[in-house]
Structures are given as structure tokens and as C-alpha cells.
C-alpha positions in Angstrom: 80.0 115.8 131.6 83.5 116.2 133.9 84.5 113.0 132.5 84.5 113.8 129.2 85.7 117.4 129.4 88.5 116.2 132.0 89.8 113.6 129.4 89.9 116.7 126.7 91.4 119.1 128.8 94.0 117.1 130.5 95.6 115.6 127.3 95.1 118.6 125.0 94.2 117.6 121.5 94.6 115.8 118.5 94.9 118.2 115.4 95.4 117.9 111.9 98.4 120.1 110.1 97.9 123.1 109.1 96.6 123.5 105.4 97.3 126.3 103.1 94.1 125.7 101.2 90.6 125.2 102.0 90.8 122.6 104.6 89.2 120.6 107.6 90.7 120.8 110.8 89.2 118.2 113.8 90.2 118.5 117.4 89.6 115.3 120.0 90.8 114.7 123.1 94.4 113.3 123.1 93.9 110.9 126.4 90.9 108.1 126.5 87.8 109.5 127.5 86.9 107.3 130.9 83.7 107.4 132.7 81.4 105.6 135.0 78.4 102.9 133.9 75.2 104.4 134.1 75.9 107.7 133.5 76.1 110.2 131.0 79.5 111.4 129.2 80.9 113.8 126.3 83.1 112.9 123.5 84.3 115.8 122.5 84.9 116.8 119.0 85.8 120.2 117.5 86.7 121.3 113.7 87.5 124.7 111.8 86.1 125.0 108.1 83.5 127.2 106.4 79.8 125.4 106.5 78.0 125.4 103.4 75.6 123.2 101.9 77.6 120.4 102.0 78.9 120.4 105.3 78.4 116.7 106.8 79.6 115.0 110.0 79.5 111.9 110.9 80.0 109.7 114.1 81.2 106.4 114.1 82.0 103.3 116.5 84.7 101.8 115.5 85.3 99.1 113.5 82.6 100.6 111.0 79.2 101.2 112.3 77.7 104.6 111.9 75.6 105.6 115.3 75.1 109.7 114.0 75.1 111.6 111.4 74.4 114.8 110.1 74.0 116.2 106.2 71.5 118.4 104.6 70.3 120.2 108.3 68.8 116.9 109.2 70.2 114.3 111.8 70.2 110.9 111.9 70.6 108.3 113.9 71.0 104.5 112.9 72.8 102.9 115.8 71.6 100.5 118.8 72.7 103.7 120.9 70.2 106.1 118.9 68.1 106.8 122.2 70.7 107.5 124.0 73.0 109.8 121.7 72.6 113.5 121.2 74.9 116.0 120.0 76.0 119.2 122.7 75.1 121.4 120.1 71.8 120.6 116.9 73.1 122.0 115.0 76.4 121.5 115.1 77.5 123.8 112.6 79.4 126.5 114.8 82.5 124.3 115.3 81.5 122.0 117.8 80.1 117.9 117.2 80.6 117.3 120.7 78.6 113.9 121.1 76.8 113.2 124.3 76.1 109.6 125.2 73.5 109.0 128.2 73.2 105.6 130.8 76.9 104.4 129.4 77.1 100.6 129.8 79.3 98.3 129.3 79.1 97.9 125.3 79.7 101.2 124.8 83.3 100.6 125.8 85.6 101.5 122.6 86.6 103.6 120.0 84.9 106.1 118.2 85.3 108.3 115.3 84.5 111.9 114.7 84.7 112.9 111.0 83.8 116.0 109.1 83.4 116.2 105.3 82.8 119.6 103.8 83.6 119.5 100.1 85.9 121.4 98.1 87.8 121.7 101.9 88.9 118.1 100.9 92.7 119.0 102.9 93.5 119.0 106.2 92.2 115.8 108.8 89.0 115.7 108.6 88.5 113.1 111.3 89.5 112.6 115.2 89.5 108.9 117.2 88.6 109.1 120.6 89.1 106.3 123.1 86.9 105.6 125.7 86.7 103.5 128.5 83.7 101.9 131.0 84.6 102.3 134.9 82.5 100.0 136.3 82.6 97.8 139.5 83.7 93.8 139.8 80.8 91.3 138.5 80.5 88.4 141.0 83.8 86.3 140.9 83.6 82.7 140.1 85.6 80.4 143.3 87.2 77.5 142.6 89.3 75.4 144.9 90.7 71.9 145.3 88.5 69.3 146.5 91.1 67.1 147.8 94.3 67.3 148.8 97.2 65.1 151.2 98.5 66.3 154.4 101.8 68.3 154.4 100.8 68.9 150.5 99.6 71.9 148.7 96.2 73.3 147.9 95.1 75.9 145.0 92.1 78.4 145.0 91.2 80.5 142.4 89.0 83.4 142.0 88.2 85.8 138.9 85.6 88.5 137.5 84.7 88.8 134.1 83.9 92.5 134.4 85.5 95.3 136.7 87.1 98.5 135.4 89.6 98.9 136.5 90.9 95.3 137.1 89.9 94.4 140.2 91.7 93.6 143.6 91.1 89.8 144.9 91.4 88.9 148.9 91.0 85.7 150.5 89.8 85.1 154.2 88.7 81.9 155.8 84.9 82.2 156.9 84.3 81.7 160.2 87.1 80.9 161.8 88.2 81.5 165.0 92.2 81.0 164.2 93.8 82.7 161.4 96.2 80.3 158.8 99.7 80.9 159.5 101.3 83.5 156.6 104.5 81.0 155.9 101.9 79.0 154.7 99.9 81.2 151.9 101.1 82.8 149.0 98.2 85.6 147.9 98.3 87.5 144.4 95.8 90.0 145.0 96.2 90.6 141.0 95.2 87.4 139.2 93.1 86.3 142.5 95.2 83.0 143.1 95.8 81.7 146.5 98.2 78.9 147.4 98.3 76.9 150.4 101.0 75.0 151.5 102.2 72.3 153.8 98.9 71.4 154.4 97.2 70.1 157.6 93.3 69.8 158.9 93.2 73.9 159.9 92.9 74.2 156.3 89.9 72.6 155.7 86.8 74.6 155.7 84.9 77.7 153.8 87.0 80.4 152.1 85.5 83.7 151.0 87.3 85.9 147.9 86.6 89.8 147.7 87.0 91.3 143.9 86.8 95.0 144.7 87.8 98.6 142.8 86.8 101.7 143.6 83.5 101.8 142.0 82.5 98.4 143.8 82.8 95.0 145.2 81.6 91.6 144.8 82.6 87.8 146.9 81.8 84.4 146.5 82.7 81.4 148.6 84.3 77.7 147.7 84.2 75.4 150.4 87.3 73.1 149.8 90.4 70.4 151.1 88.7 67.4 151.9 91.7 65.2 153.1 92.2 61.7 151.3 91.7 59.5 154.2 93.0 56.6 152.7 97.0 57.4 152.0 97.2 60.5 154.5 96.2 58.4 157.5 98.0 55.4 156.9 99.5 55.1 160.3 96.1 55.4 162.2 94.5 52.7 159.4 97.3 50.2 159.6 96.8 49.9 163.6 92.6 49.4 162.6 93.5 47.2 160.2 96.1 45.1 162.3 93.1 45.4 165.2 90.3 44.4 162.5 92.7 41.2 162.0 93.1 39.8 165.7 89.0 40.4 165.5 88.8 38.1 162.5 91.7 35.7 164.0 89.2 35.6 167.2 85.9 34.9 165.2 88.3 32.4 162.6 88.2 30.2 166.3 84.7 30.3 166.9 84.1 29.2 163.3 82.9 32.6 162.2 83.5 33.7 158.3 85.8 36.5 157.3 84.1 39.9 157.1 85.3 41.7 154.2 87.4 44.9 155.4 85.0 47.6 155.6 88.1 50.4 155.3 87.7 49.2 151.5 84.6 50.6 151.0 84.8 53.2 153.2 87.8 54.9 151.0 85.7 54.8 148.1 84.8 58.6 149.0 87.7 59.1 151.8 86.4 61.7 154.6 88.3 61.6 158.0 84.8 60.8 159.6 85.0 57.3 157.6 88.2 56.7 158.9 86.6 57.4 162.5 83.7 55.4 161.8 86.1 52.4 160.5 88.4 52.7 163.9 85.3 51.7 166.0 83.7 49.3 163.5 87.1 47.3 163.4 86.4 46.1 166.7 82.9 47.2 168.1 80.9 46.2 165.2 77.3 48.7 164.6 77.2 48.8 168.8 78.7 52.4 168.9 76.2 54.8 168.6 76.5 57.3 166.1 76.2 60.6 167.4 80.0 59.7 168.7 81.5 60.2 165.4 82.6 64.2 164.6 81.1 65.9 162.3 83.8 68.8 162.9 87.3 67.4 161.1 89.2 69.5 163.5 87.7 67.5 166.2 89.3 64.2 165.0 91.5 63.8 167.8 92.4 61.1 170.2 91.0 63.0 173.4 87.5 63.5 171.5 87.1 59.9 170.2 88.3 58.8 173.7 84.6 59.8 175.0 82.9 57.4 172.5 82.2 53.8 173.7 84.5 50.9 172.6 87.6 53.3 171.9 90.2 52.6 175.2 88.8 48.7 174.4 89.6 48.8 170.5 93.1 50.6 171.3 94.4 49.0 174.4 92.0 46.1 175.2 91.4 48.1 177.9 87.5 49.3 179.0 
């Protein structure tokens, strides 16, 4: 396979020294061996001694598991991989153990050792380690962002893949929005697939989208995050409503009405800017307002959208 055979002849080999003596000499690649998942690659392995009845080689993945060997003109093979090993040449007794590994996965990934025992040629290295490494393409990230977060603060999102070799590349984008974020406001690290938002206002509400790609592949996912805290980022609009609620409850006080309970305090129980909404109009206009008048859009909460629903110049101004 070109992978295998590039990694051995770009880096040269690996070589015992030379022996006076009867001796084993193995030859592997001197780079790691890199190639793509689901297909097939060669680990080459070459070695100089006389073959004789007791010639035996053996293939191992490292830390200690034998996947191949070979002794006696018979070859086995005890490994998880045996279905997918075979040797370039069966048998290999003219100098070559080249191994040949078919449908590489993931769990291949690692180091593997080529060793050759041919007694009384007990000098010389009679083994060779070859690295070898799994390109494959980004698994689908995991997104995570912050749920809530304060006006003119900052926001967080993360994104990362458990698999992709080589490491993969992360980039944010907002999903579906017409208007891009400002760049003074974002700080992107396309390595570790962090993205930090700052200064925060309601434009950065909404649905983000990260892309893990390499060059074998890419994968997304989205996180849909910043919810504003109602309740301590719009304390200017809520103390007007709440100074509004309290000539209401002065005017009902006169007519020998009870005090309503505030309904702000339960509406910041989960703060969304569409309670605070609802709460401006409830202050004063009670359940009358209908409720198709409250946004469901955040970026429409605005003073010249809630100006179209009923009771809103009255509530405000005491105006109709």
C-alpha cells in the first residue's frame, strides 16, 4: 500500500549494527507508518540471516499481544485482527515479514513489533518497532454554550471531537442570521474549538453552529444559547413597571381593592425578556391585552414594536 511503503521510503530504516558473527539484522521504517481508516496498509519489515529450521518471526502490538506468528512452516494467527492480517510474502522466509493489515480502524492505531528469532544467530537486533497512525475524519463534536448570561457581559461556547486525525479545525457561525456579530466582539481558537463572546447585547442571542473539519472529513453540531437574565439586566425598564404597578395598586387601595402581589416576582423565576414584556402590560392592563402582542423574536423587544400592542402609550404615558 503507498502509505505504508511511503512511510518506509521516506524515513529510511531502522537497523541493527553490524555483527561479526552469525547474526539477525531487522529493517523498519524510521517515520510512523500513517494511513487512512478503512483501508488497507503495509508495515514493512525486512531482516538478513540464514533460514533454517528454526527460523521464527513474530508480530506483535505493542504493549504485549501477539497478532502473527510464524515457526515450523506454519502461520498463526491469535489476535482480534487475525481476519484482517496477512503477510506480503507466505512464506516469509526470503527476507521480507512485510505485514499487511486490511479495513484499518481506529484500534488499530499504535505500535507494533516486528521480531525475528533464528537460533544460534542470537547477535545482531533481531526486532524493529514501527509506529503507526489512523487518519481519519472528525466524529460529531459535542456544543456547549452558556445558557444565560447579563448584558454588556461575556458568553462562552465550546465545541470538541473525540476522534479526528489529524486534530481537527473548529469554526463557529451564527445560523440564520441575517447580520453577522461584530469581530471586536469574538475571540475564536479554531484549535481547542472555544469561542468567546464579549460585551454582550440581544444580537447575540440565538443558534450557533460549530464545524470540526480535516482533510479526510467534517462533522457540526448546534447549541442554541444566551438567554438574557431579565430580572438584573433590565432593571431600568422593570423599575418604571414596577413604580407603574404601584400608582395601579395606590388607585385600587382607594376603591377598597386588596394588594395584588407583584407578578414581576414570579415572572423572574425563569427570566426571559418576553416575561418582562408580558409584566410591562400586566402592570397596568391586567389579562385585557391579547397575547399574540407579545414577541416571540427577543430582537423585536423594542419600544416601536410593543407600541402596536393595546394598553402600551396608556401604561407609559397615561396616554391612549
Amino acid at each position: 500500500d503507498s502509505g505504508g511503503v511511503a512511510g518506509f521510503g521516506l524515513g529510511g530504516g531502522l537497523r541493527g549494527s553490524e555483527c561479526a558473527g552469525p547474526c539477525v539484522e531487522v529493517t523498519v521504517p524510521r517515520d510512523p507508518v500513517m494511513q487512512e481508516q478503512g483501508s488497507s496498509v503495509e508495515l514493512p519489515c525486512h531482516y538478513k540471516t540464514s533460514v533454517d529450521k528454526n527460523f521464527m518471526l513474530e508480530w506483535r502490538f505493542a504493549p504485549a499481544s501477539t497478532i502473527l506468528y510464524f515457526t515450523n512452516d506454519k502461520l498463526y494467527k491469535p489476535g482480534s485482527q487475525a481476519g484482517r492480517l496477512s503477510l506480503l510474502h507466505d512464506p516469509p522466509t526470503m527476507g521480507d515479514a512485510t505485514l499487511q493489515l486490511a479495513n484499518v480502524r481506529a484500534s488499530d492505531n499504535g505500535t507494533y513489533v516486528c521480531e525475528v528469532n533464528n537460533p544460534p544467530d542470537f547477535y545482531g537486533s533481531g526486532s524493529g518497532i514501527i509506529h503507526f497512525t489512523v487518519l481519519m475524519p472528525p466524529s460529531t463534536p459535542v456544543c456547549k454554550g452558556t445558557e444565560y448570561a447579563h448584558i454588556g457581559g461575556d458568553a462562552t461556547l465550546t465545541c470538541s471531537s473525540v476522534e479526528g486525525v489529524p486534530a481537527p479545525i473548529y469554526a463557529w457561525s451564527r445560523v440564520d442570521s441575517k447580520t453577522s456579530l461584530p469581530l471586536a466582539n469574538m475571540v475564536q481558537d479554531e484549535q481547542t474549538g472555544k469561542l468567546q463572546l464579549t460585551n454582550l447585547s440581544l444580537a447575540f442571542s440565538g443558534t450557533y453552529q460549530c464545524l470540526a473539519s480535516n482533510q479526510f472529513g467534517r462533522a457540526s453540531c448546534q447549541v442554541t444559547a444566551i438567554d438574557f437574565h431579565a430580572c438584573s439586566e433590565i432593571g431600568v425598564v422593570l423599575g418604571v413597571a414596577v413604580g407603574l404597578w404601584g400608582l395601579g395598586s395606590t388607585h385600587q387601595q382607594s376603591h377598597g381593592e386588596a394588594n395584588p402581589t407583584p407578578r414581576w416576582k414570579d415572572r423572574c423565576k425563569r427570566p426571559r425578556l418576553d416575561s418582562v414584556s408580558k409584566f410591562l402590560f400586566d402592570a397596568r392592563a391586567g389579562t385585557s391585552v391579547r397575547a399574540s402582542c407579545w414577541p416571540a423574536d427577543m430582537s423585536l423587544w423594542t419600544q416601536p414594536a410593543l407600541s402596536l400592542c393595546p394598553g402600551y402609550n396608556t401604561m407609559l404615558t397615561g396616554r391612549k
